[in-house]
Amino acid sequence: MWKSKYSLSVLVLAVLVLIYQPSRAETFKLALPPGIKGLFSYEFEVLEMALKYADGDHSFEFVEIPGLTQSRVLELLDHGEVSVTINSYSHAREERFLQVNYPLTRGLLGQRVFITRSDQADVLAHVTSLDRLKQFCIGASNDWPAAAILEENGFCVVQAPRKQLFTMLQSNRFDLLISNVKQADFEIELSKKNGYDFVINKSLMLVYPYDFFLYVRKDDLVRHAILEQGLERAYASGAFMAHFTSHPTMVRALEELRPSVRKVFHIENPEMSVRTRNIDPGLWMGF
């Protein structure tokens, strides 16, 4: 009960802040590692859309920081060196920051495919059950929440820094590298540039509730309210869905979800809180 009262108080305070400061212009500063801006062009445009549809004249800027990790991004947000982050969901992040409760890719991030060595293709084509899939070890970055989700579902998971995963896959340290349907093509292009001959497996898909969200500091009620207001209006106007269905990255990803020969396995996301599970189902793709 106290949590619901607390949430209501936060919402009321945020609305009052916006009412009494309607013309205040806020800058939303975001940090990324060098070279991956293009990978998140869809999400950046969602952020721009939210600021466009909210009251006030707001803008966002980003800085590139070499070697930046997800954990470091969250430290920067904690210390006020950045003011917003686009990050994959975790219960810890939801508790630590204010989460803007609009899944940015409508749950597409939870559509998981596997990158593997070309010599594994025939073996994976014969996987017909979740138990059989669990006999393969899956590689995941040690700062990806996906690692914990897989482990809690009984998978063999090998964790390592992201920059080491291609080398470890090539060296048979694990069998499959997990990716999401939106970013798998980027990962393959990156692996080829580094001299690896990997492929996206076309016979399997793992699905669970998961997505990117926008996060701001716990005390940043103004920016949180701006983002909530902007995304609500973007949905109501149809702009959000128009962007979702027309952005080139999303078009390619949605094409991968068309009926195919892939065997789809659904698993739980035990990391997801009741609050996030109760987000309006209309904001998800229904998986």
Tab-separated table of C-alpha atoms in Angstrom:
chain	number	residue	atom	x	y	z
A	1	MET	CA	0.000	0.000	0.000
A	2	TRP	CA	2.768	2.457	0.884
A	3	LYS	CA	4.369	1.902	-2.524
A	4	SER	CA	1.172	2.880	-4.329
A	5	LYS	CA	0.800	5.972	-2.111
A	6	TYR	CA	4.446	6.869	-2.770
A	7	SER	CA	4.002	6.454	-6.539
A	8	LEU	CA	0.868	8.613	-6.470
A	9	SER	CA	2.690	11.319	-4.507
A	10	VAL	CA	5.567	11.319	-6.994
A	11	LEU	CA	3.134	11.592	-9.906
A	12	VAL	CA	1.188	14.439	-8.312
A	13	LEU	CA	4.392	16.340	-7.517
A	14	ALA	CA	5.694	15.854	-11.037
A	15	VAL	CA	2.436	17.141	-12.546
A	16	LEU	CA	2.525	20.194	-10.282
A	17	VAL	CA	6.113	20.893	-11.330
A	18	LEU	CA	5.086	20.863	-14.990
A	19	ILE	CA	2.032	23.041	-14.339
A	20	TYR	CA	4.027	25.755	-12.631
A	21	GLN	CA	7.037	25.600	-14.979
A	22	PRO	CA	5.493	24.953	-18.405
A	23	SER	CA	8.039	26.898	-20.438
A	24	ARG	CA	11.219	25.684	-18.766
A	25	ALA	CA	13.673	24.221	-21.279
A	26	GLU	CA	15.541	21.099	-20.171
A	27	THR	CA	18.583	19.502	-21.769
A	28	PHE	CA	18.739	15.709	-21.700
A	29	LYS	CA	22.387	14.619	-21.745
A	30	LEU	CA	23.188	11.021	-22.663
A	31	ALA	CA	26.486	9.090	-22.914
A	32	LEU	CA	27.497	6.316	-25.313
A	33	PRO	CA	30.642	4.425	-26.306
A	34	PRO	CA	32.155	5.643	-29.608
A	35	GLY	CA	30.923	4.067	-32.812
A	36	ILE	CA	27.480	2.803	-31.815
A	37	LYS	CA	25.343	5.907	-32.296
A	38	GLY	CA	23.913	4.461	-35.501
A	39	LEU	CA	22.883	1.280	-33.722
A	40	PHE	CA	20.564	3.261	-31.465
A	41	SER	CA	19.228	5.723	-34.039
A	42	TYR	CA	15.684	4.414	-33.531
A	43	GLU	CA	15.842	4.954	-29.748
A	44	PHE	CA	17.399	8.419	-30.148
A	45	GLU	CA	14.533	9.395	-32.421
A	46	VAL	CA	12.015	8.131	-29.842
A	47	LEU	CA	13.689	10.380	-27.267
A	48	GLU	CA	13.563	13.326	-29.668
A	49	MET	CA	9.895	12.560	-30.328
A	50	ALA	CA	9.108	12.578	-26.605
A	51	LEU	CA	10.740	15.991	-26.198
A	52	LYS	CA	8.927	17.333	-29.269
A	53	TYR	CA	5.495	16.303	-27.990
A	54	ALA	CA	6.019	17.470	-24.395
A	55	ASP	CA	5.335	21.010	-23.213
A	56	GLY	CA	8.397	23.261	-23.333
A	57	ASP	CA	11.381	23.637	-25.641
A	58	HIS	CA	13.635	20.725	-24.712
A	59	SER	CA	16.682	19.199	-26.393
A	60	PHE	CA	19.095	16.326	-25.961
A	61	GLU	CA	22.790	15.929	-26.518
A	62	PHE	CA	25.111	12.972	-26.226
A	63	VAL	CA	28.771	12.498	-25.447
A	64	GLU	CA	30.990	9.624	-26.573
A	65	ILE	CA	33.206	8.079	-23.897
A	66	PRO	CA	35.764	5.409	-24.916
A	67	GLY	CA	35.404	2.125	-23.035
A	68	LEU	CA	32.047	3.093	-21.580
A	69	THR	CA	30.168	0.180	-19.973
A	70	GLN	CA	26.555	-0.046	-18.840
A	71	SER	CA	27.601	0.038	-15.195
A	72	ARG	CA	29.664	3.194	-15.812
A	73	VAL	CA	26.710	4.854	-17.571
A	74	LEU	CA	24.598	4.267	-14.479
A	75	GLU	CA	27.302	5.777	-12.259
A	76	LEU	CA	27.369	8.875	-14.474
A	77	LEU	CA	23.595	9.144	-14.158
A	78	ASP	CA	23.799	8.742	-10.381
A	79	HIS	CA	26.364	11.558	-10.164
A	80	GLY	CA	24.460	13.908	-12.451
A	81	GLU	CA	27.091	13.883	-15.208
A	82	VAL	CA	24.384	12.691	-17.607
A	83	SER	CA	20.665	13.214	-17.142
A	84	VAL	CA	19.071	10.310	-19.018
A	85	THR	CA	20.017	6.851	-20.208
A	86	ILE	CA	18.531	4.402	-22.677
A	87	ASN	CA	19.079	1.076	-20.990
A	88	SER	CA	17.763	-2.452	-20.990
A	89	TYR	CA	15.402	-3.292	-18.161
A	90	SER	CA	16.482	-4.737	-14.850
A	91	HIS	CA	14.719	-4.725	-11.505
A	92	ALA	CA	17.791	-3.112	-9.936
A	93	ARG	CA	17.701	-0.252	-12.447
A	94	GLU	CA	13.994	0.248	-11.913
A	95	GLU	CA	14.567	0.573	-8.151
A	96	ARG	CA	17.677	2.739	-8.453
A	97	PHE	CA	16.262	5.274	-10.938
A	98	LEU	CA	12.960	6.619	-12.205
A	99	GLN	CA	11.849	4.432	-15.101
A	100	VAL	CA	9.752	5.941	-17.868
A	101	ASN	CA	7.175	3.196	-18.330
A	102	TYR	CA	7.100	3.040	-22.122
A	103	PRO	CA	8.953	0.033	-23.594
A	104	LEU	CA	10.879	1.693	-26.415
A	105	THR	CA	10.759	-1.186	-28.897
A	106	ARG	CA	7.375	-2.538	-27.715
A	107	GLY	CA	9.096	-5.672	-26.425
A	108	LEU	CA	11.096	-6.381	-29.567
A	109	LEU	CA	14.255	-6.472	-27.438
A	110	GLY	CA	12.936	-9.666	-25.842
A	111	GLN	CA	12.926	-11.458	-29.213
A	112	ARG	CA	16.257	-13.259	-28.943
A	113	VAL	CA	18.222	-14.989	-31.675
A	114	PHE	CA	21.609	-16.673	-31.580
A	115	ILE	CA	24.891	-15.939	-33.281
A	116	THR	CA	27.111	-18.956	-33.732
A	117	ARG	CA	29.859	-20.528	-35.774
A	118	SER	CA	28.757	-21.733	-39.207
A	119	ASP	CA	29.636	-25.341	-38.285
A	120	GLN	CA	26.898	-25.332	-35.626
A	121	ALA	CA	24.019	-24.679	-38.042
A	122	ASP	CA	23.146	-28.333	-38.694
A	123	VAL	CA	23.249	-29.229	-34.994
A	124	LEU	CA	20.913	-26.414	-33.995
A	125	ALA	CA	18.444	-27.277	-36.747
A	126	HIS	CA	17.608	-30.463	-34.813
A	127	VAL	CA	16.785	-28.693	-31.524
A	128	THR	CA	13.060	-29.222	-30.928
A	129	SER	CA	12.687	-28.694	-27.173
A	130	LEU	CA	13.712	-26.203	-24.525
A	131	ASP	CA	15.514	-28.944	-22.600
A	132	ARG	CA	17.628	-29.718	-25.662
A	133	LEU	CA	18.456	-26.026	-26.127
A	134	LYS	CA	19.629	-25.881	-22.506
A	135	GLN	CA	22.363	-28.384	-23.354
A	136	PHE	CA	24.162	-25.597	-25.231
A	137	CYS	CA	26.142	-22.940	-23.367
A	138	ILE	CA	25.221	-19.349	-24.159
A	139	GLY	CA	27.614	-16.411	-24.072
A	140	ALA	CA	26.482	-13.070	-22.642
A	141	SER	CA	28.164	-9.880	-21.505
A	142	ASN	CA	28.623	-9.683	-17.752
A	143	ASP	CA	26.760	-6.365	-17.606
A	144	TRP	CA	23.726	-7.603	-19.577
A	145	PRO	CA	20.597	-8.356	-17.474
A	146	ALA	CA	19.937	-11.112	-20.040
A	147	ALA	CA	22.613	-13.235	-18.354
A	148	ALA	CA	20.662	-13.386	-15.080
A	149	ILE	CA	17.392	-14.093	-16.903
A	150	LEU	CA	18.922	-17.053	-18.730
A	151	GLU	CA	20.553	-18.448	-15.582
A	152	GLU	CA	17.301	-18.237	-13.618
A	153	ASN	CA	15.622	-20.190	-16.420
A	154	GLY	CA	18.188	-22.982	-16.095
A	155	PHE	CA	20.491	-22.222	-19.029
A	156	CYS	CA	24.240	-22.715	-19.098
A	157	VAL	CA	25.610	-19.154	-19.315
A	158	VAL	CA	29.200	-18.006	-19.795
A	159	GLN	CA	29.691	-14.358	-18.859
A	160	ALA	CA	32.554	-12.121	-19.967
A	161	PRO	CA	33.192	-8.499	-20.984
A	162	ARG	CA	31.430	-7.784	-24.251
A	163	LYS	CA	34.672	-7.152	-26.180
A	164	GLN	CA	35.837	-10.712	-25.423
A	165	LEU	CA	32.707	-12.553	-26.575
A	166	PHE	CA	33.626	-12.981	-30.275
A	167	THR	CA	37.009	-14.447	-29.409
A	168	MET	CA	35.444	-16.800	-26.875
A	169	LEU	CA	32.810	-17.978	-29.367
A	170	GLN	CA	35.511	-18.653	-31.939
A	171	SER	CA	37.510	-20.595	-29.315
A	172	ASN	CA	34.544	-22.830	-28.382
A	173	ARG	CA	34.258	-21.350	-24.883
A	174	PHE	CA	30.505	-21.422	-25.446
A	175	ASP	CA	28.193	-22.518	-28.258
A	176	LEU	CA	25.828	-19.625	-28.866
A	177	LEU	CA	26.055	-15.865	-28.463
A	178	ILE	CA	22.693	-14.367	-27.579
A	179	SER	CA	21.552	-11.262	-29.422
A	180	ASN	CA	18.260	-9.515	-30.066
A	181	VAL	CA	16.554	-9.560	-33.415
A	182	LYS	CA	17.071	-5.806	-33.791
A	183	GLN	CA	20.863	-5.841	-33.331
A	184	ALA	CA	21.920	-9.228	-34.674
A	185	ASP	CA	22.814	-7.897	-38.143
A	186	PHE	CA	25.017	-5.231	-36.550
A	187	GLU	CA	26.791	-7.876	-34.470
A	188	ILE	CA	27.457	-9.997	-37.576
A	189	GLU	CA	28.868	-7.000	-39.460
A	190	LEU	CA	31.084	-6.175	-36.490
A	191	SER	CA	32.307	-9.776	-36.212
A	192	LYS	CA	33.212	-9.858	-39.924
A	193	LYS	CA	35.227	-6.653	-39.544
A	194	ASN	CA	37.167	-8.468	-36.833
A	195	GLY	CA	37.839	-11.462	-39.064
A	196	TYR	CA	35.241	-13.924	-37.733
A	197	ASP	CA	32.912	-16.104	-39.792
A	198	PHE	CA	29.754	-16.150	-37.681
A	199	VAL	CA	26.119	-16.515	-38.737
A	200	ILE	CA	22.700	-15.726	-37.306
A	201	ASN	CA	20.957	-18.986	-36.538
A	202	LYS	CA	17.686	-19.201	-38.498
A	203	SER	CA	16.107	-22.186	-36.723
A	204	LEU	CA	15.652	-20.965	-33.119
A	205	MET	CA	14.283	-17.978	-31.230
A	206	LEU	CA	13.981	-17.342	-27.498
A	207	VAL	CA	11.254	-14.928	-26.343
A	208	TYR	CA	10.665	-13.273	-22.971
A	209	PRO	CA	9.235	-9.929	-21.706
A	210	TYR	CA	12.065	-7.410	-22.004
A	211	ASP	CA	12.920	-4.026	-23.478
A	212	PHE	CA	14.816	-0.769	-23.394
A	213	PHE	CA	13.474	1.978	-21.139
A	214	LEU	CA	14.431	5.563	-20.447
A	215	TYR	CA	15.809	6.193	-16.965
A	216	VAL	CA	16.478	9.418	-15.070
A	217	ARG	CA	17.714	10.038	-11.541
A	218	LYS	CA	15.339	9.223	-8.698
A	219	ASP	CA	14.986	12.902	-7.772
A	220	ASP	CA	14.600	14.188	-11.348
A	221	LEU	CA	10.826	14.454	-11.346
A	222	VAL	CA	10.794	17.210	-13.959
A	223	ARG	CA	12.578	15.269	-16.711
A	224	HIS	CA	10.646	12.112	-15.854
A	225	ALA	CA	7.320	13.954	-16.229
A	226	ILE	CA	8.447	15.546	-19.502
A	227	LEU	CA	9.297	12.152	-20.992
A	228	GLU	CA	6.087	10.515	-19.765
A	229	GLN	CA	3.995	13.367	-21.138
A	230	GLY	CA	5.797	13.385	-24.477
A	231	LEU	CA	5.516	9.643	-25.059
A	232	GLU	CA	1.871	9.563	-24.032
A	233	ARG	CA	1.107	12.268	-26.595
A	234	ALA	CA	3.273	10.618	-29.266
A	235	TYR	CA	1.249	7.420	-28.873
A	236	ALA	CA	-2.063	9.289	-28.886
A	237	SER	CA	-1.139	11.142	-32.078
A	238	GLY	CA	-0.037	7.975	-33.897
A	239	ALA	CA	3.506	9.302	-34.270
A	240	PHE	CA	5.064	6.608	-32.105
A	241	MET	CA	3.580	3.724	-34.079
A	242	ALA	CA	4.372	5.397	-37.401
A	243	HIS	CA	8.011	5.640	-36.313
A	244	PHE	CA	8.035	2.075	-34.994
A	245	THR	CA	6.728	0.552	-38.209
A	246	SER	CA	8.773	2.675	-40.638
A	247	HIS	CA	12.259	3.025	-39.152
A	248	PRO	CA	14.656	0.897	-41.285
A	249	THR	CA	16.108	-0.921	-38.274
A	250	MET	CA	12.676	-1.889	-37.026
A	251	VAL	CA	11.435	-2.861	-40.485
A	252	ARG	CA	14.313	-5.359	-40.781
A	253	ALA	CA	13.702	-6.675	-37.266
A	254	LEU	CA	9.957	-7.076	-37.800
A	255	GLU	CA	10.666	-8.911	-41.041
A	256	GLU	CA	12.571	-11.496	-38.999
A	257	LEU	CA	9.432	-12.112	-36.934
A	258	ARG	CA	7.253	-13.074	-39.878
A	259	PRO	CA	6.143	-16.734	-39.889
A	260	SER	CA	9.223	-18.803	-40.579
A	261	VAL	CA	10.843	-22.141	-39.859
A	262	ARG	CA	12.180	-20.865	-36.545
A	263	LYS	CA	11.235	-22.838	-33.451
A	264	VAL	CA	10.140	-20.289	-30.845
A	265	PHE	CA	10.662	-20.974	-27.128
A	266	HIS	CA	8.948	-18.727	-24.567
A	267	ILE	CA	10.524	-18.329	-21.122
A	268	GLU	CA	9.777	-16.215	-18.052
A	269	ASN	CA	11.558	-13.046	-17.030
A	270	PRO	CA	11.835	-13.492	-13.259
A	271	GLU	CA	13.761	-10.191	-13.064
A	272	MET	CA	10.711	-8.156	-14.059
A	273	SER	CA	8.777	-6.414	-11.291
A	274	VAL	CA	5.011	-6.464	-10.888
A	275	ARG	CA	4.948	-2.742	-11.741
A	276	THR	CA	6.604	-3.305	-15.101
A	277	ARG	CA	4.500	-6.400	-15.817
A	278	ASN	CA	1.438	-4.200	-15.281
A	279	ILE	CA	2.401	-1.644	-17.928
A	280	ASP	CA	-0.485	-1.192	-20.364
A	281	PRO	CA	-0.436	-4.269	-22.652
A	282	GLY	CA	-1.144	-1.926	-25.575
A	283	LEU	CA	2.436	-0.653	-25.272
A	284	TRP	CA	3.842	-4.134	-25.936
A	285	MET	CA	3.620	-6.272	-29.050
A	286	GLY	CA	1.717	-8.922	-27.136
A	287	PHE	CA	4.433	-11.571	-26.762
